[in-house]
CSV table of C-alpha atoms in Angstrom, one decimal:
chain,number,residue,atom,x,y,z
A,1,UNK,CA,1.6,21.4,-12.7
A,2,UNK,CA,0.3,21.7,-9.0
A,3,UNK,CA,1.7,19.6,-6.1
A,4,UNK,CA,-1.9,18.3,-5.9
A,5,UNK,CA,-1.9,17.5,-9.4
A,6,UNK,CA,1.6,15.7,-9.2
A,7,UNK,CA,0.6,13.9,-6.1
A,8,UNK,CA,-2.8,13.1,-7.3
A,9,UNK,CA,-0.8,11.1,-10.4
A,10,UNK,CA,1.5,9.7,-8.3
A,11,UNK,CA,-0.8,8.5,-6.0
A,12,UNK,CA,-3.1,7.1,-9.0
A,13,UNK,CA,0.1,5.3,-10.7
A,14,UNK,CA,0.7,3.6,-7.3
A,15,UNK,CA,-2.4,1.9,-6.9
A,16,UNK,CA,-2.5,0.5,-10.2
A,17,UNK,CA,0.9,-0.8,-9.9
A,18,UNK,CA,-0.2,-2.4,-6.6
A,19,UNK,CA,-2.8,-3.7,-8.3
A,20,UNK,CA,-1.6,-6.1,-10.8
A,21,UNK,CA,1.4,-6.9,-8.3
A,22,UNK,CA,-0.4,-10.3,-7.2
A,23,UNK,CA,0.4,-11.8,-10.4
A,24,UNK,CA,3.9,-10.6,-10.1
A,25,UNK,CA,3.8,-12.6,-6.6
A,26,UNK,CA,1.9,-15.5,-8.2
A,27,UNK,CA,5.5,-16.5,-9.8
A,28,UNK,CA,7.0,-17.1,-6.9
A,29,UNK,CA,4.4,-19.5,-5.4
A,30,UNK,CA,6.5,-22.0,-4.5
A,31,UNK,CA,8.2,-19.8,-1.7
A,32,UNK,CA,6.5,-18.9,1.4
A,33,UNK,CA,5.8,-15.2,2.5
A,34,UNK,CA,8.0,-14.5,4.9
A,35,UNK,CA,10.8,-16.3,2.5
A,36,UNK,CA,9.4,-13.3,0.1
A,37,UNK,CA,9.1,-10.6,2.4
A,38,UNK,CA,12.9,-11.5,3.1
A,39,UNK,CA,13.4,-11.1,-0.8
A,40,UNK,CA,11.7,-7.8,-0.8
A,41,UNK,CA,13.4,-6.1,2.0
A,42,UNK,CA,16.5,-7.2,0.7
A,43,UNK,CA,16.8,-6.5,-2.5
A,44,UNK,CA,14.8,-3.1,-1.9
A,45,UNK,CA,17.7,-2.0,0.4
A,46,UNK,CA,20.5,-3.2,-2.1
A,47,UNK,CA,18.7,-0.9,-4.9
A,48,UNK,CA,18.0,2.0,-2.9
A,49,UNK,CA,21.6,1.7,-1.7
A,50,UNK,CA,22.7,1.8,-5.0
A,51,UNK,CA,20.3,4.4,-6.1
A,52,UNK,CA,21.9,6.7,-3.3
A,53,UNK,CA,25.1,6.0,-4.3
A,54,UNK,CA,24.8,6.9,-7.8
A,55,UNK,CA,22.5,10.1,-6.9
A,56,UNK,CA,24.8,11.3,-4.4
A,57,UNK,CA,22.2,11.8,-2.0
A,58,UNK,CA,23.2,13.0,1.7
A,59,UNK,CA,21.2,13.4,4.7
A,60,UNK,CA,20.5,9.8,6.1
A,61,UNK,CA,22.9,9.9,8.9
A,62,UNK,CA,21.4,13.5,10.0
A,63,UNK,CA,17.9,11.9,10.0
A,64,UNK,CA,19.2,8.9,11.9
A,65,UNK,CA,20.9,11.3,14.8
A,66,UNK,CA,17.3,12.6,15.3
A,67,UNK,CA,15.6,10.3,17.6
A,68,UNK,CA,12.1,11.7,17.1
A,69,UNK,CA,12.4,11.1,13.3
A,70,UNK,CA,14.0,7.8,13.9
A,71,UNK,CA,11.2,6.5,16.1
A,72,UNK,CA,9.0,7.1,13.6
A,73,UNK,CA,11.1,5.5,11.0
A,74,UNK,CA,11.0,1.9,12.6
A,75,UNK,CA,7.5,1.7,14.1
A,76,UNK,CA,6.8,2.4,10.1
A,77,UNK,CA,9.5,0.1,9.0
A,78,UNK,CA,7.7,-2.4,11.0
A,79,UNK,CA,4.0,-1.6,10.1
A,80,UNK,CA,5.2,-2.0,6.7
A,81,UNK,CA,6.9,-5.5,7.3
A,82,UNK,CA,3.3,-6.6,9.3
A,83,UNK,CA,1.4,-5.3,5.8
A,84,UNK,CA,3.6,-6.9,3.7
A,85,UNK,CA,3.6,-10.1,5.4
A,86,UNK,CA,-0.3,-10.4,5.5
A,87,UNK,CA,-0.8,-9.6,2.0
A,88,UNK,CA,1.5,-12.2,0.6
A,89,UNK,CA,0.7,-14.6,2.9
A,90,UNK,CA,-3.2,-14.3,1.7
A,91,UNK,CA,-2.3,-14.6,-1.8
A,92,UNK,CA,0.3,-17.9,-1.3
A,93,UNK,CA,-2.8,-19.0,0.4
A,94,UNK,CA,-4.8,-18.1,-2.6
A,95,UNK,CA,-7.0,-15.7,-0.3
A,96,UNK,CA,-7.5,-12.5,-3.0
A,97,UNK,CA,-10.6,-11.9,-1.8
A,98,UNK,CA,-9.3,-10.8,2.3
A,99,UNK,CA,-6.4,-9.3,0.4
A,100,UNK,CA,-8.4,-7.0,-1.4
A,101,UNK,CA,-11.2,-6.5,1.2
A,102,UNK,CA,-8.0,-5.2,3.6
A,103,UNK,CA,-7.6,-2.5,0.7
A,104,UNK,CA,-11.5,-1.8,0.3
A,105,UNK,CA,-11.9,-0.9,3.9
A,106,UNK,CA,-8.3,0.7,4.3
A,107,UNK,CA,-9.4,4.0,2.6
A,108,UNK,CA,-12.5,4.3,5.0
A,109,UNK,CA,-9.4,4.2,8.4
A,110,UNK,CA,-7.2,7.0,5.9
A,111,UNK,CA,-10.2,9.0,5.6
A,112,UNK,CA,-10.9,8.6,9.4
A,113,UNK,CA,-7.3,9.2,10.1
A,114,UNK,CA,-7.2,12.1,8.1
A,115,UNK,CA,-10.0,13.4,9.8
A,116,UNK,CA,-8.6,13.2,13.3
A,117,UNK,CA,-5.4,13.5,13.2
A,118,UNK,CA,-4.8,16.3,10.5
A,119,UNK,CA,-8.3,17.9,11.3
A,120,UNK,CA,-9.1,17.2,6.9
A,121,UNK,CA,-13.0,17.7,6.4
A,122,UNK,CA,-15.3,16.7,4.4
A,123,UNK,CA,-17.7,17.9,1.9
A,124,UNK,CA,-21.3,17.1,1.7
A,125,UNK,CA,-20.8,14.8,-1.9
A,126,UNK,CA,-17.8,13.0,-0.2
A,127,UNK,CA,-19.8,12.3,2.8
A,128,UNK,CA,-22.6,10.9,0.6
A,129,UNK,CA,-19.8,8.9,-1.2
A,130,UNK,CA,-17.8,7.3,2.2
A,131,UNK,CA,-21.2,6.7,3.2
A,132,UNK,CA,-22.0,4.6,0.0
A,133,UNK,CA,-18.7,2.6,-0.2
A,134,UNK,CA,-18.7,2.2,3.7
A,135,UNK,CA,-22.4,0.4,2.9
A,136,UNK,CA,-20.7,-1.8,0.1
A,137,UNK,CA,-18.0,-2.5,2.7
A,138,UNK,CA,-20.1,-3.2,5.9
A,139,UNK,CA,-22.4,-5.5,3.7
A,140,UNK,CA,-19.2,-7.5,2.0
A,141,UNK,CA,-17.7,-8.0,5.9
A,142,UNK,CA,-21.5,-9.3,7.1
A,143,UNK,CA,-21.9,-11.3,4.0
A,144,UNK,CA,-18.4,-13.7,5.0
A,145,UNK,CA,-20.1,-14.6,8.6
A,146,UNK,CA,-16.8,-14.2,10.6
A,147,UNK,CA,-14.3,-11.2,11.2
A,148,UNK,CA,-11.8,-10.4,8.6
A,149,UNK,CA,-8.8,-10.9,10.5
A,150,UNK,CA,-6.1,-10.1,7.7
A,151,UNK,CA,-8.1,-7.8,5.9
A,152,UNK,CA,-8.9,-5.5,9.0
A,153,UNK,CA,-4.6,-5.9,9.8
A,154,UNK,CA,-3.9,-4.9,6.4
A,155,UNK,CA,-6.6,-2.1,6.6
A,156,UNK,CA,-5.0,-0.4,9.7
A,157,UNK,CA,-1.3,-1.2,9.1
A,158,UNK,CA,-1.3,0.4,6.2
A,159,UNK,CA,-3.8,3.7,7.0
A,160,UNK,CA,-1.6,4.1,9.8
A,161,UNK,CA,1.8,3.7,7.2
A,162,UNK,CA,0.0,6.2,5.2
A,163,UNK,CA,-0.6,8.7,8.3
A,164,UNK,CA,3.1,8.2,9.0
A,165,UNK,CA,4.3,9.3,5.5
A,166,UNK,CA,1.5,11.9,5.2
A,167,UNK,CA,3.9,13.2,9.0
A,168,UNK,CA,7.4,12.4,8.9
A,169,UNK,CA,8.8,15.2,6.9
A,170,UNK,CA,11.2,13.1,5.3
A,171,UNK,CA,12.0,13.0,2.0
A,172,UNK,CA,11.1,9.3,0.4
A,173,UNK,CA,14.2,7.6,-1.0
A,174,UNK,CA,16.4,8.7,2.2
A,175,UNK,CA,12.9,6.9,4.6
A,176,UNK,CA,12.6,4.2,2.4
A,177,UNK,CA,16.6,3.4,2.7
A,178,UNK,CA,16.5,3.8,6.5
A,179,UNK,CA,13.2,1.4,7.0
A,180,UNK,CA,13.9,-1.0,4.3
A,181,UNK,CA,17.9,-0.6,6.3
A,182,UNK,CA,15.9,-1.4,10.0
A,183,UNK,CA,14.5,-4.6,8.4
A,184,UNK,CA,17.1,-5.6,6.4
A,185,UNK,CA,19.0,-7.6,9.3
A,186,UNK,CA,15.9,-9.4,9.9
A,187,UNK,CA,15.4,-10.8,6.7
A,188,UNK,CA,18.9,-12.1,6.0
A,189,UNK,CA,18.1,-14.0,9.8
A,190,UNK,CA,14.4,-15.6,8.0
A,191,UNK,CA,16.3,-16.6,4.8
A,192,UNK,CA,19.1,-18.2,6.3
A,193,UNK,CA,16.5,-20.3,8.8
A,194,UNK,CA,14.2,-20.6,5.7
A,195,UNK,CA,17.9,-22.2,3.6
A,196,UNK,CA,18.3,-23.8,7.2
A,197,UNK,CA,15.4,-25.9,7.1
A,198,UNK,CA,13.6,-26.1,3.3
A,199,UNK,CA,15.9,-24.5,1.2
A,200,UNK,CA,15.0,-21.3,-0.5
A,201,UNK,CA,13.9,-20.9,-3.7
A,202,UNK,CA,17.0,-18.6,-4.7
A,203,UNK,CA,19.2,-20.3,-7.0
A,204,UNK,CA,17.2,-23.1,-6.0
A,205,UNK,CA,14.0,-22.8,-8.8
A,206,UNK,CA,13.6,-21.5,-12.3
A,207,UNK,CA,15.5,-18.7,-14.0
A,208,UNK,CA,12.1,-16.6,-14.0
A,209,UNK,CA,11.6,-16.9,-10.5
A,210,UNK,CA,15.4,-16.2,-10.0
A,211,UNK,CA,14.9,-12.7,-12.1
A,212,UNK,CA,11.7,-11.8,-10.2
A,213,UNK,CA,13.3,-12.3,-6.8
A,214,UNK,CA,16.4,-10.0,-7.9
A,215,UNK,CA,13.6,-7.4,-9.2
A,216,UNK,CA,11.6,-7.6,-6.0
A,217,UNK,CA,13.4,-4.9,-4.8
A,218,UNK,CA,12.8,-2.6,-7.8
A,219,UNK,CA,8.8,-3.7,-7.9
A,220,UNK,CA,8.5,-3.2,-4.8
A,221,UNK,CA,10.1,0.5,-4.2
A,222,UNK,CA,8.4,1.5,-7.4
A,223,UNK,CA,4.6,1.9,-5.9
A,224,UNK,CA,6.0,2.8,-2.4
A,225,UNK,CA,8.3,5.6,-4.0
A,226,UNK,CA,5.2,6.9,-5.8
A,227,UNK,CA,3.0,6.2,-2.8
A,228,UNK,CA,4.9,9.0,0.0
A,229,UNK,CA,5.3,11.5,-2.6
A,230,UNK,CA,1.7,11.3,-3.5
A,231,UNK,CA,0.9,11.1,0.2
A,232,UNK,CA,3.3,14.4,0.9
A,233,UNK,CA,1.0,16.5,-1.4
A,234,UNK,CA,-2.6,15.4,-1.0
A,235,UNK,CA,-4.8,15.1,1.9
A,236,UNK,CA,-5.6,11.9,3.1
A,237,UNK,CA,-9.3,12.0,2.1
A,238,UNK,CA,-7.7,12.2,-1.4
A,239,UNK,CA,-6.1,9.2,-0.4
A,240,UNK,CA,-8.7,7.2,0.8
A,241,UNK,CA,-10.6,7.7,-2.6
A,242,UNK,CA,-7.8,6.8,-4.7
A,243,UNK,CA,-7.4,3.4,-2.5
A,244,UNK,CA,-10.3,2.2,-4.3
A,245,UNK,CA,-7.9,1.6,-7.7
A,246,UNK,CA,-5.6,-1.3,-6.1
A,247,UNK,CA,-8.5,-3.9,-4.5
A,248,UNK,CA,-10.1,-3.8,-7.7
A,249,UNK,CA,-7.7,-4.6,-9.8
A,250,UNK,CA,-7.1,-7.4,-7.2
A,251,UNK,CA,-9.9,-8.7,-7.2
A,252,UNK,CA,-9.1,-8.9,-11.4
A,253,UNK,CA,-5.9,-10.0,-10.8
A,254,UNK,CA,-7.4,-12.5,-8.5
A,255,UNK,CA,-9.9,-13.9,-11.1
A,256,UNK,CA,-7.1,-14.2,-13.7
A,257,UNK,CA,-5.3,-16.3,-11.7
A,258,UNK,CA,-8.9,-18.9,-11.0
A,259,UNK,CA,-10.5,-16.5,-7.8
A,260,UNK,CA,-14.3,-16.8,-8.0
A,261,UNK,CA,-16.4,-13.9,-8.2
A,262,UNK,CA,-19.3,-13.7,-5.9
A,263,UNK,CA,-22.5,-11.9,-5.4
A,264,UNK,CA,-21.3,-10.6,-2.5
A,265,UNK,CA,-18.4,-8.9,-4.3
A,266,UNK,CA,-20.8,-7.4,-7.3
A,267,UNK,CA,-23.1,-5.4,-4.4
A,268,UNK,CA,-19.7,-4.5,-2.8
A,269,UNK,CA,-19.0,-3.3,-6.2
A,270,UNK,CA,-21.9,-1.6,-7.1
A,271,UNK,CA,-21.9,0.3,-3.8
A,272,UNK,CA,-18.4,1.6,-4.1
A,273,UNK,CA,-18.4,2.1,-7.5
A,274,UNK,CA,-21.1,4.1,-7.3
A,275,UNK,CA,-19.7,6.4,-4.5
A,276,UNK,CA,-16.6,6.7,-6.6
A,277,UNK,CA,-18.8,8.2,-8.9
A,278,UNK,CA,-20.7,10.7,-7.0
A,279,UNK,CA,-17.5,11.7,-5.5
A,280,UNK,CA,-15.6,12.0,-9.3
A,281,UNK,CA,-19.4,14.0,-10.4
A,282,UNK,CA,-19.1,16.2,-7.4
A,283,UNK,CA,-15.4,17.6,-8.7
A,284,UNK,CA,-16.4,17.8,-12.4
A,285,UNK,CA,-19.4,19.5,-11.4
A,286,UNK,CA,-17.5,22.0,-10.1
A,287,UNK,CA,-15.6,22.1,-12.9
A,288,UNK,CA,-12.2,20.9,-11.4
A,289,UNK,CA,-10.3,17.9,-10.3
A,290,UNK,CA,-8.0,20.0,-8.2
A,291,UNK,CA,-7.6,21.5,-4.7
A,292,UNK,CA,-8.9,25.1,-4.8
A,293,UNK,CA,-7.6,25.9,-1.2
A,294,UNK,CA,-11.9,25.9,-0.2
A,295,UNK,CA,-11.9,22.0,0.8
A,296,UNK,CA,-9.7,19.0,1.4
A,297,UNK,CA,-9.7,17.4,-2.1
């Protein structure tokens, strides 16, 4: 199997865990989002510590003596803690429809980013299909009468988390330990002001919720894990397309849990939808699905 192949399925498996993760979050309602941002962080750093451990895996305190590496490391740590804190602060706030609008317009800025930065072109289908979800998306952000605020946050954080990964020449456990280690401090400081002043939910709420906060760590590596190694072996125009799995299953999600779903949303849909499909015709077409070393996808 090809790198391209392997990062094309990891990438795909990542979005459609994202996807169905705001039901996951749903459970733990009762807590706020930075109170669960703390719980992610956390228990994401325990795990991975653990998973090292076990694996025997050297090489973090090499990367953290290079400074240029290390840079990189925490203003991604951080972009990730800004994404993370936006998205589950829209769905305690029962917001599904900026959450998944940040994801619907955050392929267009990886596809952009891809473009600039890593000089990745385009071909004359995928123009014709950014050009068909960018009209879904223009005409979704138009329809609300006001500026997405967390959407267009979540949008850039995480194109610019993706560029990051895409650059960093790192392999992904040994980053993930070292950002997840950067913001670790920081979230033991919000749960203990969080215990301070409401109480958290730890210990403090059902046995399911209990179970889901100790598993945060492990649902929320999962996707992540899958997400750099994808990133690492597919161009970032790849990316952008595959984006398009997570906001819809949102937006499901999002329904599931009592979201209404407007007109607004089924032009959105039909737009992007049907750029996904000129985009998926142009590579059968052709007769593949896989990078031929001619274009970027």
């Amino acid at each position: 199997m090809t790198d391209l192949k392997k990062g094309t399925i990891a990438m795909t498996a990542a979005y459609l865990w994202w996807g169905i993760m705001p039901i996951y979050w749903h459970v733990l309602g009762d807590a706020s989002s930075f109170e669960i941002i703390a719980y992610r962080v956390t228990f994401s750093f325990i795990s991975l510590l653990i998973f090292i451990a076990l694996t025997k895996r050297p090489g973090i305190f090499k990367i953290m003596k290079n400074r240029k590496k290390m840079f990189l490391i925490i203003v991604g740590a951080f972009l990730l803690a800004i994404n993370w804190t936006i998205y589950i602060y829209a769905i305690s706030i029962g917001d599904y429809t900026q959450a998944s609008m940040g994801y619907y317009i955050n392929p267009i800025v990886s596809i952009f980013l891809g473009m600039v930065f890593l000089k990745e072109k385009l071909t004359k289908w995928q123009i014709i299909a950014l050009t068909l979800v960018s009209i879904g998306v223009i005409y979704y952000v138009f329809s609300q009468g006001q500026v997405p605020i967390l959407a267009l946050t979540l949008a850039v954080t995480f194109g610019l988390y993706g560029l990051y990964k895409k650059t960093i020449g790192v392999e992904s456990i040994q980053a993930m330990t070292i950002e997840t280690g950067v913001l670790f401090p920081i979230s033991l400081i919000v749960l203990w002001v969080v215990h301070n002043n409401s109480g958290i939910l730890f210990t403090n709420g059902t046995v399911l919720s209990d179970i889901f906060i100790i598993l945060a760590g492990i649902v929320t590596m999962g996707p992540l894990l899958l997400f750099a190694e994808g990133a690492k072996r597919i161009p970032l125009t790849r990316v952008g397309f595959l984006q398009y799995i997570a906001p819809s299953l949102m937006l499901v999600s999002g329904l599931i849990l009592g979201s209404k779903f407007t007109i607004h949303q089924v032009i959105c849909f039909i737009f992007i939808w049907a750029g996904l499909a000129v985009y998926t015709f142009s590579n059968i077409r052709k007769g593949r699905l896989a990078y031929d070393g001619k274009d970027n996808t």
